[in-house]
CSV table of C-alpha atoms in Angstrom, one decimal:
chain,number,residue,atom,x,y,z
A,1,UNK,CA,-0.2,-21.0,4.6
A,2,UNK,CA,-4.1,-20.7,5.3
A,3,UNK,CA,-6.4,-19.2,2.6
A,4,UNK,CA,-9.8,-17.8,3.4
A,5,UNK,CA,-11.2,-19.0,0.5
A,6,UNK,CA,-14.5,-19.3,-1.9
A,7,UNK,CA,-14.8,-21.4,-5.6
A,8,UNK,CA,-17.3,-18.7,-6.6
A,9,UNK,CA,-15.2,-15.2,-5.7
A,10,UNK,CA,-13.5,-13.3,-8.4
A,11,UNK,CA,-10.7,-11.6,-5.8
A,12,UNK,CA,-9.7,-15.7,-4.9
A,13,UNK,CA,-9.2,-16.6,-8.3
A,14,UNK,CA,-7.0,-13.9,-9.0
A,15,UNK,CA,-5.1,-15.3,-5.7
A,16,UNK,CA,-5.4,-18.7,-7.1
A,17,UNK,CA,-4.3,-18.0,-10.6
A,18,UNK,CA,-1.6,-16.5,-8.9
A,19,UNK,CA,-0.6,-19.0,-6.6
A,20,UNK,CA,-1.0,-21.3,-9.9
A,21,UNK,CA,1.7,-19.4,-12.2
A,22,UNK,CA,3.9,-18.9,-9.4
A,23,UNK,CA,4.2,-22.6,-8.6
A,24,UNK,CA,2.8,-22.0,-4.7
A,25,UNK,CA,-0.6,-23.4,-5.2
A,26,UNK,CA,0.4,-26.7,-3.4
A,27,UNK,CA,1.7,-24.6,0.2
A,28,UNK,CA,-1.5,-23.1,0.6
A,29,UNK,CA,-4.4,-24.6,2.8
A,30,UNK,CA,-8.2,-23.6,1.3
A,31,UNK,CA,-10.6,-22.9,3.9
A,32,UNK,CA,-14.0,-22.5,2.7
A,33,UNK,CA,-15.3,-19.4,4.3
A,34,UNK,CA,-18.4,-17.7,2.6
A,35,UNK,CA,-18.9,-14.2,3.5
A,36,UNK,CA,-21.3,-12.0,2.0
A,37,UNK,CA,-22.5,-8.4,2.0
A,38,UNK,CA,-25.3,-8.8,4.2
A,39,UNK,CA,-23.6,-11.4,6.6
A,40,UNK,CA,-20.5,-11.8,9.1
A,41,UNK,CA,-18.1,-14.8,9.4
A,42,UNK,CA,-16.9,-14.4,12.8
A,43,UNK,CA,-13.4,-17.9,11.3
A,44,UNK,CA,-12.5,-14.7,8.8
A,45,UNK,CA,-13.4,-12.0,11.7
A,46,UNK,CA,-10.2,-13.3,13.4
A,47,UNK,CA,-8.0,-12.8,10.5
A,48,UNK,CA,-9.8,-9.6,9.0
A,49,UNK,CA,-12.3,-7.7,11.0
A,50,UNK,CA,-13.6,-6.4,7.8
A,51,UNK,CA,-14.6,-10.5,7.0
A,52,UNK,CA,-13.5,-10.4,3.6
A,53,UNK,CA,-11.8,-13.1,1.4
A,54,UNK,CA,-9.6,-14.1,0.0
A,55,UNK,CA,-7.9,-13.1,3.3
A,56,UNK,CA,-4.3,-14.8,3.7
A,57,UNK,CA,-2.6,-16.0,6.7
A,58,UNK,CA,1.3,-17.6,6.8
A,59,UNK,CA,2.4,-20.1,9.0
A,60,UNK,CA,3.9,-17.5,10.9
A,61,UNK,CA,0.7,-15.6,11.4
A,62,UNK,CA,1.5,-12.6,9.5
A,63,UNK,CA,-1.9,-12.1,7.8
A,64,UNK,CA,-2.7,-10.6,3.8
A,65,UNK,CA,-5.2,-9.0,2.5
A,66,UNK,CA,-6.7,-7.8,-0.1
A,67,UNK,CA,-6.5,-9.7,-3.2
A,68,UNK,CA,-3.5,-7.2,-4.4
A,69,UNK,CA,-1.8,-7.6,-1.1
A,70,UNK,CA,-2.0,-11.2,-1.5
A,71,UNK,CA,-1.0,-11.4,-4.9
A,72,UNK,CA,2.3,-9.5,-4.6
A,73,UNK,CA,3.5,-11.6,-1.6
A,74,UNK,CA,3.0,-14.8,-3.6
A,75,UNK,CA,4.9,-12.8,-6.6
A,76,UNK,CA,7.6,-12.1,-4.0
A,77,UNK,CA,8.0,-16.2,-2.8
A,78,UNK,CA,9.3,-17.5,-6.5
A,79,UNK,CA,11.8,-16.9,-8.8
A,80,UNK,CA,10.4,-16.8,-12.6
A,81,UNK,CA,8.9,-13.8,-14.0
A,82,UNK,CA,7.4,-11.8,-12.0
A,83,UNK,CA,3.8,-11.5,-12.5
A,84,UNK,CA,4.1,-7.7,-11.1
A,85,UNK,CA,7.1,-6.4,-13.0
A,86,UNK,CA,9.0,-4.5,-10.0
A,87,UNK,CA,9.7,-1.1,-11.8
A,88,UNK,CA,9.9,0.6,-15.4
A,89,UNK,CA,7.0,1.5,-17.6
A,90,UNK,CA,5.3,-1.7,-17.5
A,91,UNK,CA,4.5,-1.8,-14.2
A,92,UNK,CA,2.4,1.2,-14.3
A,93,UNK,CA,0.6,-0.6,-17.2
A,94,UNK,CA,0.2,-3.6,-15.2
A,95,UNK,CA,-1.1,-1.9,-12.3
A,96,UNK,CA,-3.6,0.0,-14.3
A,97,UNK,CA,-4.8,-3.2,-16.3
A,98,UNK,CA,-5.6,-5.1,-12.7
A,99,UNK,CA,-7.2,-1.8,-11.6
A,100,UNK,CA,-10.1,-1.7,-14.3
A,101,UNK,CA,-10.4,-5.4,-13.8
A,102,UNK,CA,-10.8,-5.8,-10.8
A,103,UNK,CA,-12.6,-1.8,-10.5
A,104,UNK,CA,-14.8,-3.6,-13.1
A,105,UNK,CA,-15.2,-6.7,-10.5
A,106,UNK,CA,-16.6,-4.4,-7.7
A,107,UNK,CA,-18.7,-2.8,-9.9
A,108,UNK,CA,-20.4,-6.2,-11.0
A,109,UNK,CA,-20.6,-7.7,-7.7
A,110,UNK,CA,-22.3,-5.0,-6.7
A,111,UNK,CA,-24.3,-5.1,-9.4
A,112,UNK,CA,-25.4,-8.3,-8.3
A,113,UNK,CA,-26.2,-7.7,-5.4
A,114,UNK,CA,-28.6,-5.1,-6.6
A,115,UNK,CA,-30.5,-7.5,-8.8
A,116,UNK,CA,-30.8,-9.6,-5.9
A,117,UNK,CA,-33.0,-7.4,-3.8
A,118,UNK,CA,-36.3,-7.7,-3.7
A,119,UNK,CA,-38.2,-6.2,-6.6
A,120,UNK,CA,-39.7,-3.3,-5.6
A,121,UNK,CA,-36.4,-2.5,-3.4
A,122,UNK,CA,-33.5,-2.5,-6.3
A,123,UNK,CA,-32.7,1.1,-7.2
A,124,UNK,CA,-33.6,1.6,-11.0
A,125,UNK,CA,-31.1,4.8,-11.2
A,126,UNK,CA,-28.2,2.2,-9.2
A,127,UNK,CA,-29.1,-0.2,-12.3
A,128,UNK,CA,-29.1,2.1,-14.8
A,129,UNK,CA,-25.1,3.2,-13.9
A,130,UNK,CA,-23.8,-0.4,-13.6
A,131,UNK,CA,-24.7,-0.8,-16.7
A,132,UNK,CA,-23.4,2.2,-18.9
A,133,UNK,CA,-20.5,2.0,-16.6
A,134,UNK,CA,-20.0,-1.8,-17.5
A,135,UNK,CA,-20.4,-1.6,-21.2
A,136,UNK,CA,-18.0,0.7,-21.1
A,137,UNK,CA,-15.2,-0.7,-19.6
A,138,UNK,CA,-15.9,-3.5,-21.6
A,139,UNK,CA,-15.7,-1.1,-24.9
A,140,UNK,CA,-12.4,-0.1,-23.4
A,141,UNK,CA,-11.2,-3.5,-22.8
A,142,UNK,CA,-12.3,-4.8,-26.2
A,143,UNK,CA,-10.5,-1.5,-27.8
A,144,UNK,CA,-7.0,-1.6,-25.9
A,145,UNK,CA,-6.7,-5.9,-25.7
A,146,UNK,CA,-3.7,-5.6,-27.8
A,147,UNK,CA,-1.9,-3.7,-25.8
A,148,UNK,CA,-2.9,-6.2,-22.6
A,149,UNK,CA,-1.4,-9.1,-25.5
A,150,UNK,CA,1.8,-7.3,-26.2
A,151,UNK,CA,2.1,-7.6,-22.3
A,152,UNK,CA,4.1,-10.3,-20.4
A,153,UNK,CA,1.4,-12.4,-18.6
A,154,UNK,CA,0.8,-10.3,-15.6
A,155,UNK,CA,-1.5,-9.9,-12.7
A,156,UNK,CA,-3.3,-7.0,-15.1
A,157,UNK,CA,-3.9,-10.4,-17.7
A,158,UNK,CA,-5.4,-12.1,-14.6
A,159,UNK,CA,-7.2,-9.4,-13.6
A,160,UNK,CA,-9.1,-8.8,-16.5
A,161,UNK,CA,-9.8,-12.9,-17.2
A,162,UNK,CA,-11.4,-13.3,-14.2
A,163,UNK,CA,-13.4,-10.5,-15.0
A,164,UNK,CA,-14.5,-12.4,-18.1
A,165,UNK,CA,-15.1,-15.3,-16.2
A,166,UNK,CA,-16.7,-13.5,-13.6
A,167,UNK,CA,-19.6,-11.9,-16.1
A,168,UNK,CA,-20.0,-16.0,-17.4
A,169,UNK,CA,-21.0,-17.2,-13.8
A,170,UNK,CA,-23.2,-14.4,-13.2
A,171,UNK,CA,-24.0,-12.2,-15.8
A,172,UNK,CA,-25.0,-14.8,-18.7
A,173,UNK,CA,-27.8,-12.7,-19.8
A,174,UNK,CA,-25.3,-10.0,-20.6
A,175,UNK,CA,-23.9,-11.3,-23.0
A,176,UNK,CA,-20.9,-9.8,-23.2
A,177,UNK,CA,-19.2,-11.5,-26.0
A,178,UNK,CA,-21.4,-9.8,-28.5
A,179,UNK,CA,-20.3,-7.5,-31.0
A,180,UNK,CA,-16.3,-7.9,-28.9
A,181,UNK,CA,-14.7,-10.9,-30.6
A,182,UNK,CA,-11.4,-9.4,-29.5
A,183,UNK,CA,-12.1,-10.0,-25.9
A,184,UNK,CA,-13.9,-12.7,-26.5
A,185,UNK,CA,-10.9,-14.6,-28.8
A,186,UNK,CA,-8.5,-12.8,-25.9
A,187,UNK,CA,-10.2,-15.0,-23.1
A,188,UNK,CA,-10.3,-17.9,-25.0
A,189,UNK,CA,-7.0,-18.3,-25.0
A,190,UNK,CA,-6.5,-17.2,-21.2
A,191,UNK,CA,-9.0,-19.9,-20.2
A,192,UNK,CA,-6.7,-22.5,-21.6
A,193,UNK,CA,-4.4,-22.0,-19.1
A,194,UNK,CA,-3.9,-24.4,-16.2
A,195,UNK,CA,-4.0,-22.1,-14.0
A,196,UNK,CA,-7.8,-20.9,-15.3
A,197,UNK,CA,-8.8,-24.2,-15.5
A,198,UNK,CA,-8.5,-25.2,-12.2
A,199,UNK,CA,-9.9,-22.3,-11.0
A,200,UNK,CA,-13.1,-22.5,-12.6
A,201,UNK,CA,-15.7,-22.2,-10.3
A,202,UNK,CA,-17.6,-25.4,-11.2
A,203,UNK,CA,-13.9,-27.5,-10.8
A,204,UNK,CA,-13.0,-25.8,-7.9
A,205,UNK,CA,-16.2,-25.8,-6.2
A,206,UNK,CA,-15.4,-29.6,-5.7
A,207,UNK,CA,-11.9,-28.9,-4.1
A,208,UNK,CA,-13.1,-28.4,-0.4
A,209,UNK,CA,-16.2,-29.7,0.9
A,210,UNK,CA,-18.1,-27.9,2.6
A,211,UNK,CA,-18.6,-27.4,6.6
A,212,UNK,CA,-21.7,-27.0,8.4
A,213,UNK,CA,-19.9,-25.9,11.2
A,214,UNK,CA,-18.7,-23.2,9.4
A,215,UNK,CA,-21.5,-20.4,8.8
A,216,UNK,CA,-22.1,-17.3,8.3
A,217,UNK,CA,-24.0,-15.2,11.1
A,218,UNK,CA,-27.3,-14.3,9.5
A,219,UNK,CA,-28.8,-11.5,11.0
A,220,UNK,CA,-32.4,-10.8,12.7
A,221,UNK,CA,-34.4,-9.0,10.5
A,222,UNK,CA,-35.0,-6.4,12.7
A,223,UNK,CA,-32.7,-3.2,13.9
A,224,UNK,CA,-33.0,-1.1,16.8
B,1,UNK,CA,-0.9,16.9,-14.5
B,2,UNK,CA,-4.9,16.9,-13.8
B,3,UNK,CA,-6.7,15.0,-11.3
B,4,UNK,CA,-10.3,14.0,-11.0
B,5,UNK,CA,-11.1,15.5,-7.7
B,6,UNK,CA,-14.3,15.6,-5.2
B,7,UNK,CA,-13.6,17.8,-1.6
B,8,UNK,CA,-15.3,14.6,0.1
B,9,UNK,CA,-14.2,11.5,-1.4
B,10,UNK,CA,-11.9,10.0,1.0
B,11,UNK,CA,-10.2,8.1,-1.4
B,12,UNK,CA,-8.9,11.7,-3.4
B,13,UNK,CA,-8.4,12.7,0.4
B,14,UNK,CA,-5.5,9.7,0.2
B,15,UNK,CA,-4.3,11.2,-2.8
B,16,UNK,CA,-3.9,14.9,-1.7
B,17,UNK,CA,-2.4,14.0,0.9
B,18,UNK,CA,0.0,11.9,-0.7
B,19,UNK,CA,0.7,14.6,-2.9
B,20,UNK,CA,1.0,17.5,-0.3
B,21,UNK,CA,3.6,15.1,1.6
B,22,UNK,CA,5.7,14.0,-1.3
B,23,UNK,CA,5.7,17.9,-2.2
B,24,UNK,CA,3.8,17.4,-5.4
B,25,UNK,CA,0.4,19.0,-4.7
B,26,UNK,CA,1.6,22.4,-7.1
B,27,UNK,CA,1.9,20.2,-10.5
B,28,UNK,CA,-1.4,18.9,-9.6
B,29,UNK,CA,-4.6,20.6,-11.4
B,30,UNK,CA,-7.7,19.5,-9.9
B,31,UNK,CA,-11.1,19.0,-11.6
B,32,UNK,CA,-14.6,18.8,-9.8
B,33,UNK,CA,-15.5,15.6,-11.0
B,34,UNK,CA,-19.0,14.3,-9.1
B,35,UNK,CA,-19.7,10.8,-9.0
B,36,UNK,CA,-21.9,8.4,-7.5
B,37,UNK,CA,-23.2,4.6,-7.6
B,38,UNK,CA,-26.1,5.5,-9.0
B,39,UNK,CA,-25.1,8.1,-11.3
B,40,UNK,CA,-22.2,8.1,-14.4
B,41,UNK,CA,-20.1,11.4,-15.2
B,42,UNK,CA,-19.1,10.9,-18.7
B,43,UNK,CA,-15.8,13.3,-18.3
B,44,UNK,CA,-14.4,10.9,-15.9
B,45,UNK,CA,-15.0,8.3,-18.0
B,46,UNK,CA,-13.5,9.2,-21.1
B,47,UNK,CA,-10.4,8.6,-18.4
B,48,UNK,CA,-11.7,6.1,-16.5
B,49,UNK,CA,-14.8,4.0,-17.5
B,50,UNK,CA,-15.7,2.8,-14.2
B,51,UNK,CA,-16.6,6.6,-13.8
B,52,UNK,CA,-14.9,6.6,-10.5
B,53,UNK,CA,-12.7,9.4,-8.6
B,54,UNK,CA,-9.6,9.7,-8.3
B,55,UNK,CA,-8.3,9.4,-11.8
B,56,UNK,CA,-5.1,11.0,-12.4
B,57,UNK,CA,-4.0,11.9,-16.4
B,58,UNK,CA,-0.4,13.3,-16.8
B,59,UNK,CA,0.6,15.6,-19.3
B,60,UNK,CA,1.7,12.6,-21.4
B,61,UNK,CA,-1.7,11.7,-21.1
B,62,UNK,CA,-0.7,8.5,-19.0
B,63,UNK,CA,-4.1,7.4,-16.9
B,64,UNK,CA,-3.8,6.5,-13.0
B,65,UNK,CA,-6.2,4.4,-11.1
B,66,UNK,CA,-7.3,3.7,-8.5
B,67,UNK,CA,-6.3,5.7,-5.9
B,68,UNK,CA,-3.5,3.1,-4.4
B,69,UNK,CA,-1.9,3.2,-7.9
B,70,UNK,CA,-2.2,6.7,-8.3
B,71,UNK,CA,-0.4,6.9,-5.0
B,72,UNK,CA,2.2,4.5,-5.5
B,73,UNK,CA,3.1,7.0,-8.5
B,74,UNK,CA,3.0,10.2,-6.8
B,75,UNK,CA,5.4,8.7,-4.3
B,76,UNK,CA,7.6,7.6,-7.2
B,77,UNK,CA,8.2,11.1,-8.6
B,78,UNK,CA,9.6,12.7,-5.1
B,79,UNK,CA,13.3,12.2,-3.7
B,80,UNK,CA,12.3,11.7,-0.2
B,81,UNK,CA,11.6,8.6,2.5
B,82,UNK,CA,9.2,6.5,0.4
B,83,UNK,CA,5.4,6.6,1.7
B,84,UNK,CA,5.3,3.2,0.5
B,85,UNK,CA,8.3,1.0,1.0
B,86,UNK,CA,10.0,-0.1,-1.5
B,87,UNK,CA,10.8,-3.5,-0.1
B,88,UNK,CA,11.2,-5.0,3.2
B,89,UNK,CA,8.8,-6.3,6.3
B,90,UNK,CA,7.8,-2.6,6.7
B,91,UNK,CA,6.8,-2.8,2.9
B,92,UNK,CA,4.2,-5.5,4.0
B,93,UNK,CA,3.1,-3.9,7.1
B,94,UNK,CA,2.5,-0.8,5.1
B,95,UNK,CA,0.7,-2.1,2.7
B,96,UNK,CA,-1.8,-4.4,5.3
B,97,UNK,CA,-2.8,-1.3,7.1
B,98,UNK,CA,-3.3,0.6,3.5
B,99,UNK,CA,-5.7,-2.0,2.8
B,100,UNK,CA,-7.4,-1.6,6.2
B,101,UNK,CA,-8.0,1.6,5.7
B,102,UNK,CA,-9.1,1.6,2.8
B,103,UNK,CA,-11.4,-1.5,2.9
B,104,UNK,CA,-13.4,0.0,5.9
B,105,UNK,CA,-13.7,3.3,3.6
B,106,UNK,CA,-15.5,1.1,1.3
B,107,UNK,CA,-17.5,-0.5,3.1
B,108,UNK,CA,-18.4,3.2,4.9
B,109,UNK,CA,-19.4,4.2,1.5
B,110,UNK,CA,-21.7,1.3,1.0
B,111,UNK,CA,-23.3,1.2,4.5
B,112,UNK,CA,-23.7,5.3,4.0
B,113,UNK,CA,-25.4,4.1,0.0
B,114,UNK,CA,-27.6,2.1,2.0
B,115,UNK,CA,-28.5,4.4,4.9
B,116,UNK,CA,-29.5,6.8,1.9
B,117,UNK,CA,-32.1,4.4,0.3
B,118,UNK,CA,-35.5,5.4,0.8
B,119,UNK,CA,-36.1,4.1,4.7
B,120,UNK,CA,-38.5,0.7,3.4
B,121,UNK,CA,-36.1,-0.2,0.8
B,122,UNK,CA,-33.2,-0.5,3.2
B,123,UNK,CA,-31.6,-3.9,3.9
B,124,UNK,CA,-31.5,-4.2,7.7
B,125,UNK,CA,-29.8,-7.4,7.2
B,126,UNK,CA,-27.0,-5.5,5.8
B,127,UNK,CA,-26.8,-2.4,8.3
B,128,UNK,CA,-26.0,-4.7,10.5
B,129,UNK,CA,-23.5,-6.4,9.4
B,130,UNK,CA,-21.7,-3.2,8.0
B,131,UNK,CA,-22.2,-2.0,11.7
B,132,UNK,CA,-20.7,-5.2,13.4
B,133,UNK,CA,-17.7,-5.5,10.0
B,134,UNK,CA,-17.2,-1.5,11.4
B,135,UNK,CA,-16.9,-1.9,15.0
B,136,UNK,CA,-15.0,-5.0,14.8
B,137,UNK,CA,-12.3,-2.9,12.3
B,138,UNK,CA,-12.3,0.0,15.2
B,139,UNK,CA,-11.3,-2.8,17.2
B,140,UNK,CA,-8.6,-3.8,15.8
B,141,UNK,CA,-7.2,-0.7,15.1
B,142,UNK,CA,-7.9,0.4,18.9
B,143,UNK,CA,-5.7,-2.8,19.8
B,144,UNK,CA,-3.1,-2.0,17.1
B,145,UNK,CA,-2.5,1.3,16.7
B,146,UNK,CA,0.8,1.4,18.9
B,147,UNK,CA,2.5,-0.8,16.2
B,148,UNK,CA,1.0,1.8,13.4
B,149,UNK,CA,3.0,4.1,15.7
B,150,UNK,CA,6.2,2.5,15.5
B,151,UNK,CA,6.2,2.9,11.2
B,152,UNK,CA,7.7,5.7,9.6
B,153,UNK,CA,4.8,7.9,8.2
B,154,UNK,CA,3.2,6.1,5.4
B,155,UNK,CA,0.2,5.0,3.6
B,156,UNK,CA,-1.2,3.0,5.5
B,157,UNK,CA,-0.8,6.1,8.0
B,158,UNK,CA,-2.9,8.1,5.2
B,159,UNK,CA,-5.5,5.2,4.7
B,160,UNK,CA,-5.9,5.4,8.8
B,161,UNK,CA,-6.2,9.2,8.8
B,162,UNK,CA,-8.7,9.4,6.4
B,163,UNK,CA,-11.1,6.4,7.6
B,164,UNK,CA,-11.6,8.1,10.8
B,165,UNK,CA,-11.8,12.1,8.8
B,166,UNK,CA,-14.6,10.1,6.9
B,167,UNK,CA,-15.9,8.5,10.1
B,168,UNK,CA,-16.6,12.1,11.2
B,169,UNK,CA,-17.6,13.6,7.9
B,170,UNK,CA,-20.4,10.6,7.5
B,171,UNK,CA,-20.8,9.2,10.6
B,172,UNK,CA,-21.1,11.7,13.0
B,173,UNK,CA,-23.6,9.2,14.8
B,174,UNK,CA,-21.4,6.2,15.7
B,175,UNK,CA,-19.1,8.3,18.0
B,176,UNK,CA,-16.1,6.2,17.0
B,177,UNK,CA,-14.0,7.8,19.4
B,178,UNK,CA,-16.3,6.1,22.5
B,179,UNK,CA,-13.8,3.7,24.3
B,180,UNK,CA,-11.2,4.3,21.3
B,181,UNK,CA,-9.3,6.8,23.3
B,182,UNK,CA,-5.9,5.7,22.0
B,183,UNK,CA,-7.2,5.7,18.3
B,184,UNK,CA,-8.7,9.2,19.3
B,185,UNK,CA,-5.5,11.0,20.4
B,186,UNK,CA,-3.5,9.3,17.2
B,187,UNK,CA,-6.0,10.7,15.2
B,188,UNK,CA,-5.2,14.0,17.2
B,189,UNK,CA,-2.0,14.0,16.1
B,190,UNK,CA,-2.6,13.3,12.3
B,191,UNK,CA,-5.1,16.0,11.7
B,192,UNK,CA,-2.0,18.8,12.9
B,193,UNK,CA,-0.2,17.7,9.8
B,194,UNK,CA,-0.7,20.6,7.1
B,195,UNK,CA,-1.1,17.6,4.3
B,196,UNK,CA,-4.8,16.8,6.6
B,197,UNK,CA,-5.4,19.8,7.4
B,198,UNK,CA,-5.6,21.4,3.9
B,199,UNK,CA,-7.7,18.4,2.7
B,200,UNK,CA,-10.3,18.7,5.4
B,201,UNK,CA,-13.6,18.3,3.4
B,202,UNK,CA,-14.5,22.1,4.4
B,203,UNK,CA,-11.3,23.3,3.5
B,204,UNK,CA,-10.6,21.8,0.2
B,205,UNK,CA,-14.3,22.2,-0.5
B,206,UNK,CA,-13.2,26.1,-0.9
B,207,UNK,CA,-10.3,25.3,-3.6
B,208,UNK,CA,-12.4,24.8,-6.7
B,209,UNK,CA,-15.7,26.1,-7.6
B,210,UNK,CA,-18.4,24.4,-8.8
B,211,UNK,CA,-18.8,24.2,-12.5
B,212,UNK,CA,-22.7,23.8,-13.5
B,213,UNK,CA,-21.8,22.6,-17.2
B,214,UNK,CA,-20.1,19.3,-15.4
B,215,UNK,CA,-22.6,17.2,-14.3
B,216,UNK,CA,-23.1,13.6,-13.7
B,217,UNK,CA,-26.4,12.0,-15.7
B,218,UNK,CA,-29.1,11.2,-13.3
B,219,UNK,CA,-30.6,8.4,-15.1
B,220,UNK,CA,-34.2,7.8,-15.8
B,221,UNK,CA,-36.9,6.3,-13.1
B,222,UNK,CA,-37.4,3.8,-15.1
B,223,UNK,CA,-35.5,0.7,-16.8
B,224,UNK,CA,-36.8,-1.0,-19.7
């Protein structure tokens, strides 16, 4: 299988996590392909017009996306415990937990984005929201954790570490640890895993090298 | 059970419909619940603290999101065909056009955030690579939509349906239906069945009334 892939995206590294736990890491082929808001990536393009990764294609060309897609075909290749329980109670729990992470992780990468306009262009109101909406998952998070620990380790678990480890890469002056040492005690235990290790951006970053030949399209600055 | 609601979010559009064609739509009270990037609506988010819409609370007070989870329950409370597969190759195909869909509503909600910005704060860069991610997804479908034809009605059908409602609602501009003639007569075909027809932005727009006491916060000009 062929992986659209990126050390520094949040939606990968719940793929790779996934791939990890399930015991499928070592069938699937990284290819660097860096996409961005602003840009196109005409390698992805052919895979998923929308140029999003992690985009996922099999040997037989059937092509996955998104993340979630992803994640519950590599749940359906092995057979431990499923990471998605199939039915019952918990998977609605589950479901819910990898819907505020990763609700949370489109929220802060487009926060990001936002701070990374030009000054006078970021929108102060746009600001403002990401923030009171981020503090309060996070005050959500840090008050329900023990129901996400009395959990089989699930895609919800992986969901919200790599939200955690998401706000470390790029929200350091957020602080987030402060005044939650559940979380924080929560995701020091999830980054022991294997499976977070070696999905660590700085570790994986040196996994594929890069290709020059392999760009994104950057775009004039001007529009008709 | 009582669902955070909006007449023109596309993504409580899936919802209704989901409901209306699982036969559900009657145990369903809606709320007017407005929401924006910019803006936080703290009675969605003593539900859901990403402040997003749809969020679903059952009697039980058990919390659904996001809108594919939400979904996936609705269809689980019904006795008829699944809109979502259970299991099976159609399961997959199902869930890849869902995600379609639904990732080219997103990115029509960013590109239409960005086409809102004051005119000299917009990113051109990013217009246009929204435009080209847009066009390309039209594409696809264009090419694809005989094999959508082939599955029994679905999600994915639902996530397709309301892309191109939201196309028209928002994008009255691109004229998506230039050169897309076999996407346009599907899309025909879609908007006869009651479940669209009833959540047409105009027509669902007439269901619930504005209430003045819910508001979302418009945040201060300025961040300290």
């Amino acid at each position: 299988m062929k992986l659209h892939w990126g050390p520094n995206s949040p939606f990968v590294r719940k793929v790779m996590i996934t791939a990890h736990e399930t015991g499928i890491a070592g069938r699937i082929t990284l290819v660097r392909s860096p996409v961005a808001m602003n840009k196109t990536n005409v390698h992805v393009m052919v895979d998923n017009p929308l140029s999003k990764i992690p985009t996922l294609v099999t040997d037989e060309g059937q092509v996955f996306y998104d993340s979630d897609v992803i994640c519950e075909y590599l749940d359906s290749l092995h057979t431990g415990a499923r990471l998605i329980p199939l039915a019952g109670v918990t998977r609605w729990e589950v479901l819910r937990w990898n819907a505020l992470g990763s609700g949370m992780l489109d929220a802060l990468v487009l926060w990001r984005d936002e701070r990374m306009r030009p000054e006078g262009h970021q929108s102060v109101e746009t600001l403002l929201a990401y923030q009171q909406k981020s503090s309060a998952t996070l005050e959500r998070v840090e008050n329900e954790i023990a129901a996400l620990e009395g959990l089989p380790f699930s895609l919800g678990h992986i969901a919200i570490g790599c939200m955690f480890g998401y706000l470390d890469l790029r929200f350091a002056d957020v602080d987030w640890r402060d005044g939650r040492s559940a979380s924080a005690r929560w995701f020091d235990t999830f980054r022991t895993r294997p499976s977070a290790q070696c999905t660590e951006p700085s570790v994986a970053d040196k996994l594929v090298p890069s290709d020059p030949s392999i760009q994104t399209a950057a775009h004039p600055a001007t529009l008709k």
